[in-house]
Short mmCIF file of C-alpha atoms in Angstrom, two decimals:
data_model
loop_
_atom_site.label_atom_id
_atom_site.label_comp_id
_atom_site.label_asym_id
_atom_site.label_seq_id
_atom_site.Cartn_x
_atom_site.Cartn_y
_atom_site.Cartn_z
CA UNK A 1 -4.43 -69.66 269.85
CA UNK A 2 -5.94 -67.61 267.06
CA UNK A 3 -4.37 -69.37 264.44
CA UNK A 4 -6.02 -71.58 261.12
CA UNK A 5 -5.22 -75.35 262.15
CA UNK A 6 -5.92 -76.05 258.61
CA UNK A 7 -3.68 -73.92 256.45
CA UNK A 8 -1.21 -75.16 254.60
CA UNK A 9 1.13 -73.52 256.68
CA UNK A 10 0.72 -74.58 259.96
CA UNK A 11 2.69 -75.34 262.61
CA UNK A 12 5.32 -72.89 261.20
CA UNK A 13 6.14 -69.80 263.62
CA UNK A 14 6.90 -66.53 262.22
CA UNK A 15 8.81 -64.31 264.15
CA UNK A 16 8.26 -60.23 261.85
CA UNK A 17 10.42 -57.55 262.92
CA UNK A 18 9.32 -56.21 259.68
CA UNK A 19 7.70 -53.40 259.04
CA UNK A 20 5.62 -50.24 256.57
CA UNK A 21 4.99 -52.96 253.45
CA UNK A 22 7.73 -55.04 251.40
CA UNK A 23 8.53 -57.03 255.04
CA UNK A 24 4.75 -57.74 256.00
CA UNK A 25 3.10 -57.97 252.92
CA UNK A 26 5.28 -61.48 252.54
CA UNK A 27 4.17 -61.75 256.31
CA UNK A 28 1.03 -61.91 255.75
CA UNK A 29 1.42 -64.61 252.96
CA UNK A 30 2.91 -66.77 255.03
CA UNK A 31 -0.52 -66.05 257.86
CA UNK A 32 -3.11 -66.55 254.99
CA UNK A 33 -1.14 -69.98 254.34
CA UNK A 34 -1.88 -70.92 258.03
CA UNK A 35 1.50 -69.88 259.81
CA UNK A 36 1.47 -68.09 263.05
CA UNK A 37 2.42 -64.91 262.94
CA UNK A 38 3.78 -62.61 265.81
CA UNK A 39 4.44 -59.24 264.59
CA UNK A 40 6.64 -56.70 266.80
CA UNK A 41 5.55 -53.39 267.20
CA UNK A 42 7.14 -50.67 269.04
CA UNK A 43 5.74 -49.41 272.07
CA UNK A 44 2.51 -47.17 271.93
CA UNK A 45 3.30 -46.54 267.90
CA UNK A 46 3.49 -49.27 266.51
CA UNK A 47 4.40 -50.11 262.07
CA UNK A 48 4.45 -47.11 261.02
CA UNK A 49 1.83 -47.25 258.36
CA UNK A 50 -0.72 -47.70 261.96
CA UNK A 51 -0.56 -43.69 261.73
CA UNK A 52 -0.23 -43.11 257.04
CA UNK A 53 -4.01 -41.80 256.59
CA UNK A 54 -5.96 -39.73 255.66
CA UNK A 55 -7.99 -42.13 255.04
CA UNK A 56 -8.68 -43.40 258.07
CA UNK A 57 -11.26 -46.88 259.93
CA UNK A 58 -14.18 -45.05 260.68
CA UNK A 59 -16.11 -46.34 264.29
CA UNK A 60 -19.65 -47.95 263.88
CA UNK A 61 -20.98 -44.42 264.18
CA UNK A 62 -19.31 -43.54 261.10
CA UNK A 63 -16.69 -41.09 262.49
CA UNK A 64 -13.08 -41.18 261.56
CA UNK A 65 -10.37 -42.72 263.91
CA UNK A 66 -7.03 -42.40 264.25
CA UNK A 67 -6.25 -45.71 263.37
CA UNK A 68 -5.24 -45.77 259.21
CA UNK A 69 -6.67 -47.77 256.91
CA UNK A 70 -2.81 -48.88 255.09
CA UNK A 71 -2.31 -51.03 257.89
CA UNK A 72 -4.88 -52.84 257.54
CA UNK A 73 -3.60 -53.96 253.72
CA UNK A 74 -1.56 -56.13 254.92
CA UNK A 75 -1.19 -57.36 258.70
CA UNK A 76 -4.42 -59.58 258.81
CA UNK A 77 -3.71 -63.24 260.44
CA UNK A 78 -1.11 -61.87 262.69
CA UNK A 79 -1.08 -60.76 266.23
CA UNK A 80 0.70 -57.61 267.24
CA UNK A 81 2.72 -57.34 270.24
CA UNK A 82 4.31 -54.96 271.87
CA UNK A 83 8.73 -54.52 272.71
CA UNK A 84 11.20 -52.34 272.93
CA UNK A 85 13.69 -53.76 271.42
CA UNK A 86 16.01 -51.06 272.18
CA UNK A 87 16.22 -52.08 275.59
CA UNK A 88 17.69 -54.97 277.36
CA UNK A 89 15.89 -56.73 278.82
CA UNK A 90 13.39 -56.33 275.40
CA UNK A 91 16.53 -58.27 272.79
CA UNK A 92 16.51 -60.84 275.37
CA UNK A 93 13.09 -61.66 275.14
CA UNK A 94 13.27 -61.57 271.24
CA UNK A 95 16.28 -63.76 271.85
CA UNK A 96 14.12 -66.25 273.49
CA UNK A 97 10.98 -66.09 270.74
CA UNK A 98 13.86 -66.47 268.04
CA UNK A 99 15.33 -69.41 269.28
CA UNK A 100 12.12 -71.56 268.61
CA UNK A 101 10.64 -69.80 265.64
CA UNK A 102 10.63 -71.58 262.02
CA UNK A 103 10.97 -68.23 260.83
CA UNK A 104 12.30 -64.42 260.55
CA UNK A 105 11.78 -62.12 258.68
CA UNK A 106 13.05 -58.04 259.24
CA UNK A 107 13.44 -55.41 256.79
CA UNK A 108 15.97 -52.99 258.96
CA UNK A 109 19.34 -51.62 257.83
CA UNK A 110 21.74 -53.73 257.02
CA UNK A 111 23.87 -54.31 260.23
CA UNK A 112 20.59 -53.05 262.14
CA UNK A 113 19.92 -55.70 264.47
CA UNK A 114 23.28 -56.84 264.70
CA UNK A 115 23.33 -54.02 267.71
CA UNK A 116 20.59 -55.92 269.54
CA UNK A 117 21.85 -59.43 269.29
CA UNK A 118 18.53 -60.25 266.52
CA UNK A 119 21.08 -60.61 263.26
CA UNK A 120 21.46 -64.12 261.84
CA UNK A 121 24.77 -64.94 262.85
CA UNK A 122 23.91 -64.29 266.38
CA UNK A 123 20.20 -66.57 266.32
CA UNK A 124 21.60 -68.76 264.95
CA UNK A 125 23.65 -69.70 267.24
CA UNK A 126 20.56 -71.30 268.98
CA UNK A 127 18.69 -72.54 266.32
CA UNK A 128 20.17 -73.56 263.57
CA UNK A 129 16.75 -74.63 262.28
CA UNK A 130 15.98 -70.86 261.45
CA UNK A 131 15.29 -69.92 258.35
CA UNK A 132 15.93 -65.62 258.02
CA UNK A 133 15.01 -63.50 255.82
CA UNK A 134 16.26 -59.50 255.30
CA UNK A 135 14.23 -56.97 253.61
CA UNK A 136 16.33 -54.41 252.36
CA UNK A 137 16.09 -51.22 249.58
CA UNK A 138 20.10 -52.68 248.16
CA UNK A 139 20.91 -55.83 249.77
CA UNK A 140 23.62 -56.49 252.17
CA UNK A 141 26.78 -55.53 249.88
CA UNK A 142 27.73 -53.54 247.40
CA UNK A 143 28.21 -49.97 247.11
CA UNK A 144 24.29 -48.61 248.38
CA UNK A 145 24.10 -51.25 250.57
CA UNK A 146 23.73 -49.00 253.99
CA UNK A 147 21.36 -46.73 252.18
CA UNK A 148 17.41 -46.39 253.20
CA UNK A 149 15.48 -47.57 250.00
CA UNK A 150 12.13 -46.77 249.39
CA UNK A 151 9.59 -48.25 246.62
CA UNK A 152 8.67 -44.73 244.58
CA UNK A 153 12.66 -44.41 244.91
CA UNK A 154 13.75 -48.18 243.51
CA UNK A 155 10.95 -47.09 240.36
CA UNK A 156 12.66 -44.73 239.40
CA UNK A 157 16.30 -46.21 239.82
CA UNK A 158 15.30 -49.61 238.34
CA UNK A 159 13.91 -47.87 234.97
CA UNK A 160 10.46 -48.62 236.10
CA UNK A 161 9.60 -45.25 235.84
CA UNK A 162 10.86 -44.53 232.83
CA UNK A 163 8.07 -46.93 230.77
CA UNK A 164 5.42 -45.81 232.90
CA UNK A 165 3.57 -43.35 231.48
CA UNK A 166 2.87 -41.11 228.02
CA UNK A 167 5.91 -39.60 225.76
CA UNK A 168 7.83 -36.61 226.46
CA UNK A 169 5.73 -35.18 223.08
CA UNK A 170 2.81 -36.41 223.94
CA UNK A 171 0.10 -34.96 226.28
CA UNK A 172 1.08 -35.13 230.28
CA UNK A 173 4.14 -36.98 228.77
CA UNK A 174 7.33 -36.91 231.56
CA UNK A 175 7.53 -40.55 233.87
CA UNK A 176 5.38 -41.83 236.47
CA UNK A 177 5.14 -44.36 239.36
CA UNK A 178 2.81 -47.01 239.28
CA UNK A 179 -0.31 -46.50 241.27
CA UNK A 180 0.39 -49.26 243.91
CA UNK A 181 3.98 -49.40 245.50
CA UNK A 182 4.32 -52.44 242.43
CA UNK A 183 8.30 -52.76 244.03
CA UNK A 184 7.60 -53.20 247.60
CA UNK A 185 4.95 -55.51 246.74
CA UNK A 186 6.70 -57.73 244.62
CA UNK A 187 9.49 -58.00 246.70
CA UNK A 188 7.26 -59.21 249.78
CA UNK A 189 6.02 -62.02 246.85
CA UNK A 190 9.93 -62.70 246.29
CA UNK A 191 10.57 -63.29 249.62
CA UNK A 192 7.56 -65.47 250.88
CA UNK A 193 8.34 -67.79 247.81
CA UNK A 194 12.31 -67.50 248.76
CA UNK A 195 11.63 -68.54 252.77
CA UNK A 196 8.62 -71.85 250.51
CA UNK A 197 11.69 -72.19 249.73
CA UNK A 198 14.11 -72.57 252.12
CA UNK A 199 11.63 -74.54 254.77
CA UNK A 200 11.14 -76.89 251.49
CA UNK A 201 15.07 -77.40 251.74
CA UNK A 202 15.34 -77.44 255.73
CA UNK A 203 12.70 -80.89 255.20
CA UNK A 204 15.43 -82.39 253.63
CA UNK A 205 18.64 -81.52 255.52
CA UNK A 206 17.98 -79.93 258.49
CA UNK A 207 19.30 -76.59 257.92
CA UNK A 208 18.20 -73.06 257.77
CA UNK A 209 19.77 -70.55 255.37
CA UNK A 210 19.68 -67.09 255.14
CA UNK A 211 17.61 -64.69 252.91
CA UNK A 212 19.23 -61.87 251.23
CA UNK A 213 15.83 -59.85 249.63
CA UNK A 214 16.88 -56.56 248.29
CA UNK A 215 13.64 -53.85 246.76
CA UNK A 216 16.59 -52.87 244.00
CA UNK A 217 16.98 -56.45 242.53
CA UNK A 218 13.13 -57.27 242.79
CA UNK A 219 13.15 -54.16 240.29
CA UNK A 220 15.31 -55.03 238.33
CA UNK A 221 13.97 -58.93 237.55
CA UNK A 222 10.44 -57.12 236.92
CA UNK A 223 11.20 -55.78 234.18
CA UNK A 224 10.38 -58.96 232.59
CA UNK A 225 10.53 -58.26 228.74
CA UNK A 226 11.75 -54.86 228.86
CA UNK A 227 14.68 -55.76 230.22
CA UNK A 228 15.03 -59.07 227.77
CA UNK A 229 14.19 -56.41 224.89
CA UNK A 230 16.87 -54.14 226.32
CA UNK A 231 19.84 -57.05 225.87
CA UNK A 232 18.47 -58.13 222.67
CA UNK A 233 18.69 -54.81 220.89
CA UNK A 234 21.09 -52.88 223.78
CA UNK A 235 18.02 -50.60 223.45
CA UNK A 236 16.92 -48.94 226.19
CA UNK A 237 12.65 -49.18 225.87
CA UNK A 238 10.65 -45.63 225.76
CA UNK A 239 7.32 -44.41 227.34
CA UNK A 240 4.34 -45.12 225.25
CA UNK A 241 1.72 -44.96 227.37
CA UNK A 242 -1.07 -47.47 227.88
CA UNK A 243 1.33 -48.91 224.18
CA UNK A 244 1.92 -52.41 223.98
CA UNK A 245 5.66 -53.00 222.82
CA UNK A 246 5.18 -55.76 221.50
CA UNK A 247 1.69 -56.92 220.60
CA UNK A 248 -0.47 -54.72 218.79
CA UNK A 249 -3.47 -53.41 218.78
CA UNK A 250 -3.09 -54.17 222.76
CA UNK A 251 -3.97 -50.75 224.41
CA UNK A 252 -6.95 -48.61 224.89
CA UNK A 253 -9.37 -47.10 222.81
CA UNK A 254 -12.19 -44.08 222.91
CA UNK A 255 -15.31 -44.99 222.18
CA UNK A 256 -18.43 -43.36 221.61
CA UNK A 257 -19.37 -42.62 225.35
CA UNK A 258 -15.61 -44.03 226.77
CA UNK A 259 -12.91 -45.35 227.03
CA UNK A 260 -12.53 -49.95 226.32
CA UNK A 261 -9.49 -51.94 226.97
CA UNK A 262 -8.41 -53.78 223.78
CA UNK A 263 -5.77 -57.01 224.74
CA UNK A 264 -5.71 -58.41 220.65
CA UNK A 265 -2.63 -61.37 221.68
CA UNK A 266 -2.49 -63.46 218.15
CA UNK A 267 -3.53 -62.99 215.02
CA UNK A 268 -6.85 -65.30 215.08
CA UNK A 269 -7.98 -62.57 218.10
CA UNK A 270 -7.23 -59.38 214.96
CA UNK A 271 -8.79 -61.41 213.03
CA UNK A 272 -12.61 -61.83 214.07
CA UNK A 273 -12.20 -57.91 216.04
CA UNK A 274 -11.78 -57.10 212.33
CA UNK A 275 -15.12 -59.09 211.27
CA UNK A 276 -16.96 -57.86 214.17
CA UNK A 277 -16.29 -54.23 213.49
CA UNK A 278 -17.01 -54.58 209.42
CA UNK A 279 -13.68 -54.20 208.51
CA UNK A 280 -12.86 -58.28 207.47
CA UNK A 281 -10.50 -57.04 205.06
CA UNK A 282 -7.99 -55.26 207.30
CA UNK A 283 -6.90 -59.22 207.89
CA UNK A 284 -5.70 -60.24 204.56
CA UNK A 285 -3.67 -56.72 204.22
CA UNK A 286 -0.24 -57.63 204.44
CA UNK A 287 0.61 -54.70 206.55
CA UNK A 288 -1.63 -56.06 209.56
CA UNK A 289 -2.09 -60.33 208.91
CA UNK A 290 0.89 -60.63 211.23
CA UNK A 291 1.52 -59.18 215.18
CA UNK A 292 4.75 -58.02 213.70
CA UNK A 293 3.63 -56.19 210.75
CA UNK A 294 1.20 -54.72 213.03
CA UNK A 295 3.90 -53.68 215.15
CA UNK A 296 5.67 -52.10 212.40
CA UNK A 297 2.87 -50.05 211.06
CA UNK A 298 0.60 -49.51 214.60
CA UNK A 299 0.08 -45.80 212.90
CA UNK A 300 -1.10 -46.43 210.14
CA UNK A 301 -3.71 -49.18 211.79
CA UNK A 302 -4.34 -46.65 214.32
CA UNK A 303 -5.24 -44.47 211.72
CA UNK A 304 -8.07 -46.90 210.84
CA UNK A 305 -9.24 -48.19 214.03
CA UNK A 306 -10.17 -45.17 216.02
CA UNK A 307 -12.97 -43.61 214.29
CA UNK A 308 -14.80 -46.84 214.14
CA UNK A 309 -13.46 -47.32 217.67
CA UNK A 310 -15.62 -44.12 218.02
CA UNK A 311 -19.38 -46.03 216.15
CA UNK A 312 -20.14 -47.70 219.40
CA UNK A 313 -20.45 -47.23 223.30
CA UNK A 314 -18.06 -49.09 225.00
CA UNK A 315 -20.14 -51.90 226.42
CA UNK A 316 -21.25 -52.17 223.18
CA UNK A 317 -17.92 -52.80 222.00
CA UNK A 318 -17.37 -55.18 225.52
CA UNK A 319 -20.55 -57.76 224.41
CA UNK A 320 -19.71 -58.01 220.46
CA UNK A 321 -16.19 -58.58 221.36
CA UNK A 322 -17.08 -61.28 223.47
CA UNK A 323 -19.41 -63.03 221.85
CA UNK A 324 -16.33 -63.19 219.64
CA UNK A 325 -14.00 -64.45 222.09
CA UNK A 326 -11.60 -61.36 221.79
CA UNK A 327 -10.43 -60.05 224.73
CA UNK A 328 -11.95 -57.08 225.37
CA UNK A 329 -13.50 -55.00 228.56
CA UNK A 330 -13.79 -51.59 230.70
CA UNK A 331 -11.05 -49.41 232.53
CA UNK A 332 -13.11 -49.41 236.21
CA UNK A 333 -12.69 -47.01 238.86
CA UNK A 334 -11.43 -49.38 242.13
CA UNK A 335 -14.87 -48.66 243.29
CA UNK A 336 -16.45 -49.93 240.03
CA UNK A 337 -14.40 -53.60 240.03
CA UNK A 338 -15.32 -53.96 243.34
CA UNK A 339 -18.29 -53.95 242.06
CA UNK A 340 -17.92 -56.06 239.02
CA UNK A 341 -19.90 -59.20 238.72
CA UNK A 342 -16.69 -61.46 238.76
CA UNK A 343 -14.99 -59.96 241.39
CA UNK A 344 -18.30 -60.39 243.86
CA UNK A 345 -18.42 -63.92 242.38
CA UNK A 346 -15.29 -64.77 243.97
CA UNK A 347 -16.00 -63.24 247.07
CA UNK A 348 -12.90 -60.62 246.36
CA UNK A 349 -14.00 -58.05 248.89
CA UNK A 350 -13.60 -60.06 252.71
CA UNK A 351 -14.74 -58.35 255.75
CA UNK A 352 -12.92 -59.68 259.01
CA UNK A 353 -14.85 -59.06 262.79
CA UNK A 354 -12.44 -57.10 265.35
CA UNK A 355 -14.29 -57.69 269.01
CA UNK A 356 -11.02 -55.34 269.90
CA UNK A 357 -13.24 -52.83 271.91
CA UNK A 358 -12.01 -49.26 269.44
CA UNK A 359 -15.61 -49.27 268.14
CA UNK A 360 -14.79 -50.86 265.23
CA UNK A 361 -16.37 -54.16 264.72
CA UNK A 362 -15.12 -55.48 261.04
CA UNK A 363 -12.08 -54.87 258.82
CA UNK A 364 -12.78 -55.01 255.16
CA UNK A 365 -9.59 -56.80 253.38
CA UNK A 366 -9.18 -57.29 250.02
CA UNK A 367 -8.53 -61.20 249.32
CA UNK A 368 -5.96 -63.99 248.50
CA UNK A 369 -5.62 -64.93 245.28
CA UNK A 370 -4.95 -68.02 246.56
CA UNK A 371 -6.85 -70.51 246.01
CA UNK A 372 -5.37 -74.38 247.96
CA UNK A 373 -7.65 -77.21 247.30
CA UNK A 374 -6.81 -78.58 250.07
CA UNK A 375 -5.15 -76.06 252.59
CA UNK A 376 -7.38 -72.97 251.63
CA UNK A 377 -6.96 -69.82 253.04
CA UNK A 378 -8.63 -68.88 255.96
CA UNK A 379 -9.84 -65.71 257.21
CA UNK A 380 -9.41 -66.27 260.91
CA UNK A 381 -8.53 -62.05 261.87
CA UNK A 382 -9.13 -58.92 261.58
CA UNK A 383 -5.53 -56.58 261.64
CA UNK A 384 -4.71 -55.77 264.96
CA UNK A 385 -4.81 -53.19 267.31
CA UNK A 386 -1.38 -51.67 268.49
CA UNK A 387 -0.45 -55.17 271.14
CA UNK A 388 -3.98 -56.74 271.47
CA UNK A 389 -1.65 -60.14 271.70
CA UNK A 390 1.18 -58.84 274.42
CA UNK A 391 -0.07 -60.85 277.35
CA UNK A 392 -1.49 -64.51 275.32
CA UNK A 393 2.00 -64.41 273.21
CA UNK A 394 4.40 -63.61 276.06
CA UNK A 395 2.37 -65.94 278.30
CA UNK A 396 2.08 -68.76 275.53
CA UNK A 397 6.78 -67.55 275.92
CA UNK A 398 6.68 -69.12 279.25
CA UNK A 399 6.03 -65.57 281.69
CA UNK A 400 3.81 -65.29 284.26
CA UNK A 401 2.31 -62.56 285.37
CA UNK A 402 4.70 -61.65 287.21
CA UNK A 403 6.96 -61.60 285.14
CA UNK A 404 4.89 -59.51 282.26
CA UNK A 405 4.12 -56.76 284.52
CA UNK A 406 7.50 -56.47 285.26
CA UNK A 407 8.07 -56.06 281.40
CA UNK A 408 5.12 -53.54 281.24
CA UNK A 409 6.21 -51.36 284.19
CA UNK A 410 10.28 -51.24 282.46
CA UNK A 411 8.18 -50.02 279.35
CA UNK A 412 9.41 -53.34 277.56
CA UNK A 413 6.17 -54.51 276.87
#
């Protein structure tokens, strides 16, 4: 088996029935930590994201293939098998596998797997230690439970889009989605945390449990301080572009040659900024001496700061302010971010070799941010080709070559 023997989750077996992003993001976290994740995909088609392009992966000659790069973002360190769960033999095969794994992750509609005998109640009868995580748009109950849920829809419904973007009266104003599917990603992280907690609880009690994870629940949870502000005032926060609602100055500014980001979080940092900017008196002005005062008099403060920030280039401001421990940084493109010396020093770009005979020799992914000193993340396999490990896994499940050939002839795998 191509699994990380020394990973923190070594020995944990995961049957991954999820697709697209939230579920695969969850199981990639588990795989990075050393779990053996078996990704079950549809024969001939696979995970929807295999086809979500452009962009597509290029082969060694530089020609685009039919493999979308989207899939590679959340499926490394896994093994891919193809099983048609609409066929009785496919259902039986997956029930057999579920009887001996530690975790099942799925993101079908509510009740969607019950007709296949792959729901939690059916599987726990033969595997009471099973941890079963369902990821849906709206949860297992409530008036929206039967609805399909998508990241963009939930970003709108939970209020996140109402606080993202410039105000209606500003150029380019209006609600905006975040630049990545942030609700899906957070849902994957919450789901993986819940699974780890359930594994810890099982170590004490011996019993598995069911985990109900919903995109809408997560969307509401990650409103964080904005939700807390609403509870405190009973007023909905409004869009403010890059301005922080509770800190000032904490936003981007135009410089002589571009824009720079200032993230001043306390009065000491503001005082040091004022000295660097040649405006030490600002820190003593009652309107600006404290953060609360600066927030209250934000417009007056910005009227003073904007022309001063234009007197130097972005690079000059960054150098000047870093030397005084004032948080200040560039607004990078993704290309610039991956070329940043700190990003390069941390090894955040990881190339994974793939010998699958499809003309793609290496796939690049972003390193896991999980840094464990004794059980580090290991990058042992690139995102797999469709069904790359089917025969290997089926043999581990006890099937011989004849049985596998029969399943292939019936198009079950």
